[in-house]
Amino acid sequence: MNMFPIIISWIPGLNAIYEHEVRRSNYSFLAFYILEALLKIAAMRKEYFLHTWNLFELAITLVGLIDVILIEKYSMDYIFDLIQTVVFIKIVRFLRILRILKLVTPKLLQILDKKMSHQLSFSYAILKGYVQGEADIMTIIDQIASSKQVKQMLLRRVTRNTGQAMKELGYLEYDHPEIAVTMKTKEEIHVMLNLARQIIKVFRLKGIIQKIEGSEINKLIMAKKREIIDFQPIIKPLTVEEALYHIPWLDKEEHHISFIQDKARIVTFDCGNDIFEEGDEPKGIYIIISGMVKLQTSEPGLGIDQVLWESDEKDYQITYTDFVINGEIIGELNCLTNEPMKYSATCKTVVEACFIPKSHLYEAFKHYCQIEDKMWVKLGLSITAKKIREHLSYEDWNYKMQLRLCNIYVKDIPKSTKTDMYDETVIYVILIHGALEDCQLRKAYKAPSLIPTTCY
């Protein structure tokens, strides 16, 4: 409302007509500003002067008082030049429009945050898709090229590009953890909805459900997909307590979580610090809360949290390096086997992790033996998924993977024991730890590897 008399005062013709009204409105608005400031000071007291916006409004009010003093002084005597005084007074009154910034600025910041969130989400999706695409290529690299030199060249290039993309992804997750959590949530929702569509498709082909029923279910799935578009742009990252509820081998069991939480503690590492080095005795498990860690090993084999660029069964060697980010767990296998660390872990950013000591973990195994079993199953699933993917056709990967992994179990075979690998109920046998030898062909297999059906 104050803008209208201010605009009139800047138009010479209207100002001459409404000069008296403009002056009275100026006094009225100034009195309102003074009353507003006094009420805020009475209510907030010292807190009033701690807010920048309050100081900004108070400064505009004081400038308005100077405006009134100059007007009254000019009406009593003619000390100032007429033109200079009028121009100065009008400029001073125009400063009151800046009070609108208090209302406009939060909206502008909200719009900018939304735009930046969309851009960062788009960048995250591209990087995530690129990393997944390169990982898929590595599983079928033997089918792409038959020449050993071509394999090595492609593998080096894919490994280098994937490593660089993982770095960028890690830095993005470190700087904007809320974006990473949001995108991961959307990604998992998309995976489940796509899997549901594939299941409906198979059921229709097998005649389990009718065409009309399948169409109605597909409409519901598409409606859920459209809802993801309006999904909230930012989800706060999990706290340490919440992160424990999402560890697979704790399975959201209150007793297990409370027992682990008793001795678990938060540790922080600066950029460039070593969490542990290759050959060190395992001290415990690290659950990364924030930051990025570089894992590297000098020897091929199962180590880097079961996610290696390549395995021993390939006929060529590369540098074994990986990058893990928030939500990842490192050190599980070495705590289970109580063997020295097979890889080193170096912080690429400031890292905050939840540390579970090995002694406390072993104590948990004694009280709750199912924790150890579930930990082996979790490791077995991650290794099996990578190995089975190499032997499945690319079409409908997610659906086929779910069919293969829904009835998995882990079997412990003592050393120097003969056993049958396959029977009528087994489709795949994946060696996730240790080594074995085919009794007939005398061929040795070392983890991680897929055991052929001819092995005995």
CSV table of C-alpha atoms in Angstrom, one decimal:
chain,number,residue,atom,x,y,z
A,1,MET,CA,0.0,0.0,0.0
A,2,ASN,CA,2.9,2.4,0.7
A,3,MET,CA,4.0,2.0,-2.9
A,4,PHE,CA,1.1,4.0,-4.3
A,5,PRO,CA,1.8,7.3,-2.5
A,6,ILE,CA,5.6,6.8,-3.3
A,7,ILE,CA,4.8,6.4,-7.0
A,8,ILE,CA,2.5,9.5,-6.9
A,9,SER,CA,5.3,11.6,-5.3
A,10,TRP,CA,7.6,10.7,-8.3
A,11,ILE,CA,5.0,12.0,-10.9
A,12,PRO,CA,5.2,15.9,-10.9
A,13,GLY,CA,1.6,16.4,-12.1
A,14,LEU,CA,0.0,14.1,-9.5
A,15,ASN,CA,2.4,15.2,-6.7
A,16,ALA,CA,1.3,18.8,-7.1
A,17,ILE,CA,-2.4,17.8,-6.8
A,18,TYR,CA,-2.0,15.3,-3.9
A,19,GLU,CA,0.9,16.8,-2.1
A,20,HIS,CA,-1.0,17.2,1.2
A,21,GLU,CA,-2.4,13.6,1.0
A,22,VAL,CA,1.0,12.2,0.1
A,23,ARG,CA,2.6,13.9,3.2
A,24,ARG,CA,-0.2,12.6,5.5
A,25,SER,CA,0.1,9.0,4.2
A,26,ASN,CA,3.9,9.3,4.7
A,27,TYR,CA,3.3,10.1,8.3
A,28,SER,CA,0.8,7.4,8.7
A,29,PHE,CA,3.0,4.6,7.3
A,30,LEU,CA,6.0,5.9,9.3
A,31,ALA,CA,3.9,5.8,12.5
A,32,PHE,CA,2.9,2.2,11.6
A,33,TYR,CA,6.5,1.2,11.1
A,34,ILE,CA,7.5,2.7,14.4
A,35,LEU,CA,4.7,1.0,16.2
A,36,GLU,CA,5.6,-2.4,14.6
A,37,ALA,CA,9.2,-2.0,15.7
A,38,LEU,CA,8.3,-1.1,19.3
A,39,LEU,CA,5.9,-4.1,19.5
A,40,LYS,CA,8.6,-6.5,18.2
A,41,ILE,CA,11.2,-5.1,20.6
A,42,ALA,CA,8.8,-5.4,23.5
A,43,ALA,CA,8.0,-9.0,22.6
A,44,MET,CA,11.5,-10.3,21.5
A,45,ARG,CA,13.7,-7.9,23.5
A,46,LYS,CA,17.4,-8.8,22.9
A,47,GLU,CA,16.4,-11.4,20.3
A,48,TYR,CA,15.1,-8.7,18.1
A,49,PHE,CA,18.5,-7.3,17.4
A,50,LEU,CA,19.9,-10.8,16.5
A,51,HIS,CA,17.8,-11.1,13.3
A,52,THR,CA,19.1,-9.4,10.2
A,53,TRP,CA,15.7,-8.7,8.7
A,54,ASN,CA,14.6,-6.8,11.9
A,55,LEU,CA,17.8,-4.7,11.7
A,56,PHE,CA,17.1,-4.0,8.0
A,57,GLU,CA,13.5,-2.9,8.8
A,58,LEU,CA,14.7,-0.7,11.7
A,59,ALA,CA,17.2,1.0,9.4
A,60,ILE,CA,14.5,1.8,6.9
A,61,THR,CA,12.3,3.2,9.7
A,62,LEU,CA,15.2,5.4,11.0
A,63,VAL,CA,15.7,6.7,7.4
A,64,GLY,CA,12.0,7.5,7.3
A,65,LEU,CA,12.4,9.6,10.5
A,66,ILE,CA,15.2,11.5,8.9
A,67,ASP,CA,12.9,12.1,6.0
A,68,VAL,CA,10.3,13.6,8.3
A,69,ILE,CA,12.8,15.8,10.1
A,70,LEU,CA,14.1,17.2,6.8
A,71,ILE,CA,10.5,17.9,5.6
A,72,GLU,CA,9.7,19.8,8.8
A,73,LYS,CA,12.9,21.6,8.8
A,74,TYR,CA,12.5,22.7,5.2
A,75,SER,CA,9.0,24.0,6.0
A,76,MET,CA,10.4,26.2,8.8
A,77,ASP,CA,13.4,27.6,7.1
A,78,TYR,CA,15.0,27.5,3.7
A,79,ILE,CA,18.5,26.2,4.4
A,80,PHE,CA,18.6,23.6,1.7
A,81,ASP,CA,18.3,24.0,-2.0
A,82,LEU,CA,14.7,23.2,-3.1
A,83,ILE,CA,15.5,20.7,-5.9
A,84,GLN,CA,18.2,18.8,-3.9
A,85,THR,CA,15.9,18.5,-0.9
A,86,VAL,CA,13.0,17.2,-2.9
A,87,VAL,CA,15.1,14.6,-4.8
A,88,PHE,CA,16.7,13.4,-1.6
A,89,ILE,CA,13.4,13.0,0.2
A,90,LYS,CA,11.9,11.0,-2.7
A,91,ILE,CA,14.9,8.7,-2.8
A,92,VAL,CA,14.6,8.2,1.0
A,93,ARG,CA,10.9,7.3,0.7
A,94,PHE,CA,11.6,4.9,-2.2
A,95,LEU,CA,13.8,2.8,0.1
A,96,ARG,CA,10.7,1.6,1.9
A,97,ILE,CA,10.0,-0.6,-1.1
A,98,LEU,CA,13.0,-2.7,0.0
A,99,ARG,CA,10.8,-4.0,2.8
A,100,ILE,CA,9.1,-6.1,0.2
A,101,LEU,CA,12.4,-8.1,0.0
A,102,LYS,CA,11.5,-9.7,3.3
A,103,LEU,CA,8.5,-11.3,1.7
A,104,VAL,CA,10.0,-11.9,-1.8
A,105,THR,CA,13.4,-13.3,-0.9
A,106,PRO,CA,12.3,-16.6,0.8
A,107,LYS,CA,10.1,-17.3,-2.2
A,108,LEU,CA,13.0,-16.6,-4.6
A,109,LEU,CA,15.3,-18.8,-2.6
A,110,GLN,CA,12.8,-21.6,-2.6
A,111,ILE,CA,12.5,-21.4,-6.4
A,112,LEU,CA,16.3,-21.4,-6.7
A,113,ASP,CA,16.6,-24.3,-4.4
A,114,LYS,CA,14.0,-26.2,-6.4
A,115,LYS,CA,15.8,-25.5,-9.7
A,116,MET,CA,19.2,-26.5,-8.2
A,117,SER,CA,17.7,-29.7,-6.8
A,118,HIS,CA,16.3,-30.6,-10.2
A,119,GLN,CA,19.7,-30.0,-11.8
A,120,LEU,CA,21.6,-31.9,-9.2
A,121,SER,CA,19.1,-34.8,-9.4
A,122,PHE,CA,19.5,-34.9,-13.1
A,123,SER,CA,23.3,-35.0,-12.8
A,124,TYR,CA,23.1,-37.7,-10.1
A,125,ALA,CA,20.8,-39.8,-12.3
A,126,ILE,CA,23.2,-39.5,-15.3
A,127,LEU,CA,26.2,-40.5,-13.2
A,128,LYS,CA,24.3,-43.4,-11.6
A,129,GLY,CA,23.1,-44.7,-14.9
A,130,TYR,CA,26.5,-44.4,-16.4
A,131,VAL,CA,28.1,-46.4,-13.6
A,132,GLN,CA,25.4,-49.1,-13.8
A,133,GLY,CA,25.8,-49.2,-17.6
A,134,GLU,CA,29.6,-49.7,-17.3
A,135,ALA,CA,29.1,-52.4,-14.7
A,136,ASP,CA,26.7,-54.2,-17.0
A,137,ILE,CA,29.3,-54.0,-19.8
A,138,MET,CA,31.9,-55.5,-17.6
A,139,THR,CA,29.8,-58.6,-17.0
A,140,ILE,CA,29.5,-59.3,-20.7
A,141,ILE,CA,32.9,-58.1,-21.8
A,142,ASP,CA,34.0,-61.7,-22.7
A,143,GLN,CA,31.1,-61.9,-25.2
A,144,ILE,CA,31.9,-58.5,-26.8
A,145,ALA,CA,35.5,-59.2,-27.7
A,146,SER,CA,37.3,-62.5,-28.2
A,147,SER,CA,40.8,-61.1,-28.5
A,148,LYS,CA,42.9,-60.8,-25.3
A,149,GLN,CA,44.3,-57.4,-26.3
A,150,VAL,CA,40.9,-56.0,-27.1
A,151,LYS,CA,39.6,-57.3,-23.7
A,152,GLN,CA,42.4,-55.6,-21.9
A,153,MET,CA,41.9,-52.3,-23.8
A,154,LEU,CA,38.2,-52.3,-23.2
A,155,LEU,CA,38.6,-53.3,-19.6
A,156,ARG,CA,41.1,-50.5,-18.8
A,157,ARG,CA,38.9,-47.9,-20.5
A,158,VAL,CA,35.8,-49.0,-18.8
A,159,THR,CA,37.6,-49.2,-15.4
A,160,ARG,CA,39.1,-45.8,-15.8
A,161,ASN,CA,35.8,-44.1,-16.8
A,162,THR,CA,33.8,-45.9,-14.1
A,163,GLY,CA,36.4,-44.9,-11.5
A,164,GLN,CA,36.1,-41.3,-12.5
A,165,ALA,CA,32.3,-41.4,-12.5
A,166,MET,CA,32.3,-43.0,-9.1
A,167,LYS,CA,34.5,-40.2,-7.8
A,168,GLU,CA,32.1,-37.6,-9.1
A,169,LEU,CA,29.2,-39.5,-7.7
A,170,GLY,CA,30.9,-39.7,-4.3
A,171,TYR,CA,31.6,-36.0,-4.2
A,172,LEU,CA,28.0,-35.2,-5.2
A,173,GLU,CA,26.7,-37.5,-2.4
A,174,TYR,CA,29.1,-35.9,0.1
A,175,ASP,CA,28.1,-32.3,-0.9
A,176,HIS,CA,24.4,-33.0,-1.2
A,177,PRO,CA,23.4,-36.1,0.8
A,178,GLU,CA,19.7,-35.2,0.7
A,179,ILE,CA,19.8,-35.3,-3.1
A,180,ALA,CA,21.4,-38.7,-3.0
A,181,VAL,CA,18.9,-40.2,-0.5
A,182,THR,CA,16.0,-38.8,-2.6
A,183,MET,CA,17.4,-40.2,-5.9
A,184,LYS,CA,18.1,-43.6,-4.3
A,185,THR,CA,14.6,-43.8,-2.9
A,186,LYS,CA,13.1,-43.0,-6.4
A,187,GLU,CA,15.4,-45.5,-8.0
A,188,GLU,CA,14.3,-48.3,-5.7
A,189,ILE,CA,10.7,-47.4,-6.2
A,190,HIS,CA,11.2,-47.5,-10.0
A,191,VAL,CA,12.9,-50.9,-9.7
A,192,MET,CA,10.1,-52.4,-7.7
A,193,LEU,CA,7.4,-51.0,-10.1
A,194,ASN,CA,9.2,-52.3,-13.2
A,195,LEU,CA,9.6,-55.7,-11.5
A,196,ALA,CA,5.9,-55.7,-10.8
A,197,ARG,CA,5.2,-55.0,-14.5
A,198,GLN,CA,7.4,-57.8,-15.6
A,199,ILE,CA,5.7,-60.2,-13.2
A,200,ILE,CA,2.3,-59.2,-14.6
A,201,LYS,CA,3.6,-59.8,-18.1
A,202,VAL,CA,4.8,-63.3,-17.2
A,203,PHE,CA,1.5,-64.1,-15.5
A,204,ARG,CA,-0.5,-63.0,-18.5
A,205,LEU,CA,1.6,-65.1,-20.9
A,206,LYS,CA,1.2,-68.2,-18.6
A,207,GLY,CA,-2.6,-67.6,-18.4
A,208,ILE,CA,-2.5,-67.1,-14.6
A,209,ILE,CA,-4.4,-63.8,-14.9
A,210,GLN,CA,-6.6,-62.5,-17.7
A,211,LYS,CA,-5.9,-59.7,-20.1
A,212,ILE,CA,-8.4,-57.3,-18.5
A,213,GLU,CA,-7.0,-58.0,-15.0
A,214,GLY,CA,-3.5,-57.4,-16.2
A,215,SER,CA,-4.5,-54.1,-17.9
A,216,GLU,CA,-6.1,-52.8,-14.7
A,217,ILE,CA,-3.0,-53.7,-12.6
A,218,ASN,CA,-0.8,-52.0,-15.2
A,219,LYS,CA,-2.9,-48.9,-14.9
A,220,LEU,CA,-2.3,-48.9,-11.1
A,221,ILE,CA,1.4,-49.3,-11.6
A,222,MET,CA,1.5,-46.4,-14.1
A,223,ALA,CA,-0.4,-44.3,-11.7
A,224,LYS,CA,2.2,-45.0,-9.0
A,225,LYS,CA,5.0,-44.1,-11.5
A,226,ARG,CA,3.3,-40.8,-12.2
A,227,GLU,CA,3.2,-40.1,-8.4
A,228,ILE,CA,7.0,-40.4,-8.3
A,229,ILE,CA,7.3,-37.4,-10.6
A,230,ASP,CA,5.7,-35.2,-7.8
A,231,PHE,CA,7.8,-37.0,-5.1
A,232,GLN,CA,9.2,-34.7,-2.5
A,233,PRO,CA,12.5,-33.2,-3.9
A,234,ILE,CA,14.5,-33.5,-0.7
A,235,ILE,CA,14.7,-36.3,1.9
A,236,LYS,CA,17.0,-35.8,4.9
A,237,PRO,CA,19.8,-38.4,5.2
A,238,LEU,CA,19.5,-41.1,7.8
A,239,THR,CA,21.0,-40.6,11.3
A,240,VAL,CA,23.3,-43.2,12.8
A,241,GLU,CA,20.4,-44.8,14.8
A,242,GLU,CA,18.2,-44.9,11.7
A,243,ALA,CA,21.1,-46.4,9.6
A,244,LEU,CA,21.3,-49.4,11.8
A,245,TYR,CA,17.7,-50.2,11.0
A,246,HIS,CA,18.6,-50.6,7.3
A,247,ILE,CA,21.5,-53.0,7.8
A,248,PRO,CA,20.3,-56.3,6.1
A,249,TRP,CA,21.8,-58.7,8.6
A,250,LEU,CA,20.2,-56.9,11.6
A,251,ASP,CA,16.8,-57.3,9.8
A,252,LYS,CA,15.2,-54.5,11.9
A,253,GLU,CA,15.3,-56.7,15.0
A,254,GLU,CA,15.0,-54.4,18.1
A,255,HIS,CA,17.1,-56.7,20.3
A,256,HIS,CA,19.9,-57.1,17.7
A,257,ILE,CA,20.0,-53.4,17.0
A,258,SER,CA,20.1,-52.4,20.6
A,259,PHE,CA,22.8,-54.9,21.4
A,260,ILE,CA,25.0,-53.7,18.5
A,261,GLN,CA,24.3,-50.1,19.4
A,262,ASP,CA,25.7,-50.5,22.9
A,263,LYS,CA,29.3,-50.6,21.8
A,264,ALA,CA,29.0,-48.9,18.3
A,265,ARG,CA,30.5,-45.5,18.1
A,266,ILE,CA,30.9,-42.7,15.6
A,267,VAL,CA,34.4,-42.1,14.1
A,268,THR,CA,35.5,-39.3,11.9
A,269,PHE,CA,38.4,-39.3,9.4
A,270,ASP,CA,39.9,-36.3,7.6
A,271,CYS,CA,40.5,-36.3,3.8
A,272,GLY,CA,43.5,-38.4,3.0
A,273,ASN,CA,43.5,-40.5,6.2
A,274,ASP,CA,43.8,-44.2,6.0
A,275,ILE,CA,41.1,-46.1,7.8
A,276,PHE,CA,43.2,-49.3,7.6
A,277,GLU,CA,45.9,-50.7,5.3
A,278,GLU,CA,46.2,-54.0,3.4
A,279,GLY,CA,47.6,-56.7,5.8
A,280,ASP,CA,46.3,-55.1,9.0
A,281,GLU,CA,44.3,-57.2,11.4
A,282,PRO,CA,40.6,-56.5,11.2
A,283,LYS,CA,39.4,-54.2,14.0
A,284,GLY,CA,35.7,-54.2,13.2
A,285,ILE,CA,33.0,-53.1,10.7
A,286,TYR,CA,32.7,-49.6,9.3
A,287,ILE,CA,29.3,-48.3,8.2
A,288,ILE,CA,29.8,-45.2,6.2
A,289,ILE,CA,27.4,-42.4,7.2
A,290,SER,CA,28.8,-39.7,5.0
A,291,GLY,CA,31.8,-39.2,2.7
A,292,MET,CA,33.7,-41.3,0.1
A,293,VAL,CA,36.3,-44.0,0.7
A,294,LYS,CA,38.8,-45.4,-1.9
A,295,LEU,CA,39.5,-49.1,-1.6
A,296,GLN,CA,42.5,-50.6,-3.3
A,297,THR,CA,44.3,-54.0,-3.2
A,298,SER,CA,47.5,-55.2,-4.7
A,299,GLU,CA,46.4,-58.8,-5.1
A,300,PRO,CA,43.4,-60.0,-7.0
A,301,GLY,CA,40.7,-61.9,-5.2
A,302,LEU,CA,37.7,-61.3,-3.0
A,303,GLY,CA,38.2,-58.3,-0.9
A,304,ILE,CA,36.9,-54.9,-1.8
A,305,ASP,CA,33.5,-55.5,-0.1
A,306,GLN,CA,32.7,-58.1,-2.8
A,307,VAL,CA,32.7,-55.4,-5.5
A,308,LEU,CA,35.8,-55.9,-7.7
A,309,TRP,CA,36.3,-54.5,-11.1
A,310,GLU,CA,37.2,-58.1,-12.2
A,311,SER,CA,37.8,-61.5,-10.5
A,312,ASP,CA,40.6,-64.1,-10.6
A,313,GLU,CA,39.0,-66.2,-13.2
A,314,LYS,CA,39.8,-63.7,-15.9
A,315,ASP,CA,42.9,-64.3,-17.9
A,316,TYR,CA,44.3,-60.7,-17.5
A,317,GLN,CA,45.1,-58.4,-14.7
A,318,ILE,CA,44.1,-54.9,-13.9
A,319,THR,CA,44.3,-52.5,-11.0
A,320,TYR,CA,41.9,-53.4,-8.3
A,321,THR,CA,40.3,-50.2,-7.1
A,322,ASP,CA,36.8,-49.2,-6.0
A,323,PHE,CA,35.1,-46.2,-4.4
A,324,VAL,CA,32.4,-46.6,-1.8
A,325,ILE,CA,30.0,-43.9,-0.5
A,326,ASN,CA,27.5,-43.4,2.2
A,327,GLY,CA,25.4,-46.4,3.1
A,328,GLU,CA,28.1,-48.9,2.3
A,329,ILE,CA,29.7,-51.3,4.8
A,330,ILE,CA,33.3,-52.3,4.7
A,331,GLY,CA,35.2,-55.0,6.6
A,332,GLU,CA,32.4,-57.6,6.9
A,333,LEU,CA,34.2,-60.5,5.3
A,334,ASN,CA,37.4,-60.1,7.2
A,335,CYS,CA,35.6,-60.0,10.5
A,336,LEU,CA,33.7,-63.2,9.6
A,337,THR,CA,36.9,-65.0,8.6
A,338,ASN,CA,39.2,-63.2,11.1
A,339,GLU,CA,41.8,-62.9,8.4
A,340,PRO,CA,44.1,-59.8,7.7
A,341,MET,CA,42.6,-57.1,5.5
A,342,LYS,CA,42.9,-57.8,1.8
A,343,TYR,CA,42.7,-54.2,0.8
A,344,SER,CA,43.4,-50.7,2.1
A,345,ALA,CA,40.8,-47.9,2.7
A,346,THR,CA,41.7,-44.3,2.2
A,347,CYS,CA,39.3,-41.3,2.7
A,348,LYS,CA,38.8,-39.2,-0.4
A,349,THR,CA,36.7,-36.7,1.6
A,350,VAL,CA,35.9,-36.1,5.3
A,351,VAL,CA,34.3,-39.4,6.3
A,352,GLU,CA,31.9,-40.1,9.2
A,353,ALA,CA,31.4,-43.8,9.9
A,354,CYS,CA,29.7,-46.0,12.5
A,355,PHE,CA,32.3,-48.4,13.9
A,356,ILE,CA,31.3,-51.7,15.4
A,357,PRO,CA,34.3,-53.4,17.1
A,358,LYS,CA,35.2,-56.9,16.2
A,359,SER,CA,35.1,-58.2,19.8
A,360,HIS,CA,31.5,-56.8,20.2
A,361,LEU,CA,30.5,-58.4,16.9
A,362,TYR,CA,31.8,-61.8,18.0
A,363,GLU,CA,29.9,-61.3,21.2
A,364,ALA,CA,26.7,-60.6,19.2
A,365,PHE,CA,27.4,-63.8,17.2
A,366,LYS,CA,27.4,-65.8,20.5
A,367,HIS,CA,24.1,-64.3,21.7
A,368,TYR,CA,22.4,-64.1,18.3
A,369,CYS,CA,23.8,-66.7,16.0
A,370,GLN,CA,21.4,-65.7,13.2
A,371,ILE,CA,23.3,-62.4,12.8
A,372,GLU,CA,26.3,-64.3,11.5
A,373,ASP,CA,24.2,-66.4,9.2
A,374,LYS,CA,22.4,-63.4,7.8
A,375,MET,CA,25.7,-61.6,7.2
A,376,TRP,CA,27.0,-64.5,5.1
A,377,VAL,CA,23.7,-64.5,3.2
A,378,LYS,CA,24.1,-60.8,2.5
A,379,LEU,CA,27.6,-61.3,1.2
A,380,GLY,CA,26.5,-64.3,-0.8
A,381,LEU,CA,23.7,-62.3,-2.4
A,382,SER,CA,26.0,-59.5,-3.5
A,383,ILE,CA,28.5,-61.9,-5.0
A,384,THR,CA,25.9,-64.2,-6.6
A,385,ALA,CA,24.1,-61.3,-8.2
A,386,LYS,CA,27.3,-60.3,-10.1
A,387,LYS,CA,28.1,-63.8,-11.1
A,388,ILE,CA,24.7,-64.8,-12.3
A,389,ARG,CA,24.3,-61.6,-14.3
A,390,GLU,CA,27.2,-62.8,-16.4
A,391,HIS,CA,25.2,-65.9,-17.5
A,392,LEU,CA,21.8,-64.3,-18.1
A,393,SER,CA,20.5,-62.7,-21.2
A,394,TYR,CA,20.3,-59.0,-21.0
A,395,GLU,CA,16.5,-58.9,-21.5
A,396,ASP,CA,14.4,-58.7,-18.3
A,397,TRP,CA,17.5,-58.9,-16.1
A,398,ASN,CA,15.8,-57.7,-12.9
A,399,TYR,CA,13.0,-60.2,-13.1
A,400,LYS,CA,15.3,-63.1,-13.9
A,401,MET,CA,17.6,-62.1,-11.1
A,402,GLN,CA,14.7,-62.1,-8.6
A,403,LEU,CA,13.7,-65.6,-9.7
A,404,ARG,CA,17.3,-66.8,-9.2
A,405,LEU,CA,17.9,-65.2,-5.9
A,406,CYS,CA,14.6,-65.7,-4.1
A,407,ASN,CA,15.6,-69.2,-2.8
A,408,ILE,CA,19.3,-68.7,-2.0
A,409,TYR,CA,21.0,-70.3,1.0
A,410,VAL,CA,24.6,-70.5,2.3
A,411,LYS,CA,26.3,-73.8,3.0
A,412,ASP,CA,29.4,-74.2,5.1
A,413,ILE,CA,31.7,-77.0,3.9
A,414,PRO,CA,34.6,-78.0,6.2
A,415,LYS,CA,38.1,-78.2,4.8
A,416,SER,CA,39.2,-81.4,3.0
A,417,THR,CA,35.6,-82.6,2.7
A,418,LYS,CA,34.1,-84.2,-0.4
A,419,THR,CA,30.6,-83.1,-1.3
A,420,ASP,CA,28.2,-83.1,-4.2
A,421,MET,CA,27.7,-79.6,-5.7
A,422,TYR,CA,24.5,-80.0,-7.6
A,423,ASP,CA,21.3,-81.9,-7.2
A,424,GLU,CA,17.8,-81.7,-8.8
A,425,THR,CA,17.0,-78.5,-6.8
A,426,VAL,CA,20.1,-76.5,-7.4
A,427,ILE,CA,20.5,-74.2,-10.4
A,428,TYR,CA,23.7,-72.3,-9.5
A,429,VAL,CA,26.5,-72.9,-7.1
A,430,ILE,CA,28.6,-69.8,-6.3
A,431,LEU,CA,31.9,-70.0,-4.3
A,432,ILE,CA,31.9,-66.9,-2.1
A,433,HIS,CA,34.9,-67.7,0.1
A,434,GLY,CA,37.8,-70.1,0.1
A,435,ALA,CA,38.8,-72.6,-2.7
A,436,LEU,CA,37.8,-76.0,-3.9
A,437,GLU,CA,39.0,-78.6,-6.4
A,438,ASP,CA,37.1,-80.7,-8.9
A,439,CYS,CA,37.8,-84.3,-7.8
A,440,GLN,CA,37.5,-85.6,-11.4
A,441,LEU,CA,39.1,-82.9,-13.5
A,442,ARG,CA,41.5,-81.7,-10.8
A,443,LYS,CA,40.6,-78.1,-11.6
A,444,ALA,CA,40.9,-75.6,-8.8
A,445,TYR,CA,38.3,-72.8,-8.3
A,446,LYS,CA,38.9,-69.8,-6.1
A,447,ALA,CA,36.3,-67.3,-4.8
A,448,PRO,CA,34.4,-65.6,-6.2
A,449,SER,CA,33.5,-68.0,-9.0
A,450,LEU,CA,30.6,-69.9,-10.5
A,451,ILE,CA,31.0,-73.6,-10.2
A,452,PRO,CA,30.0,-75.5,-13.4
A,453,THR,CA,27.4,-78.2,-13.3
A,454,THR,CA,30.0,-80.8,-14.3
A,455,CYS,CA,32.0,-80.3,-11.1
A,456,TYR,CA,32.1,-83.2,-8.7
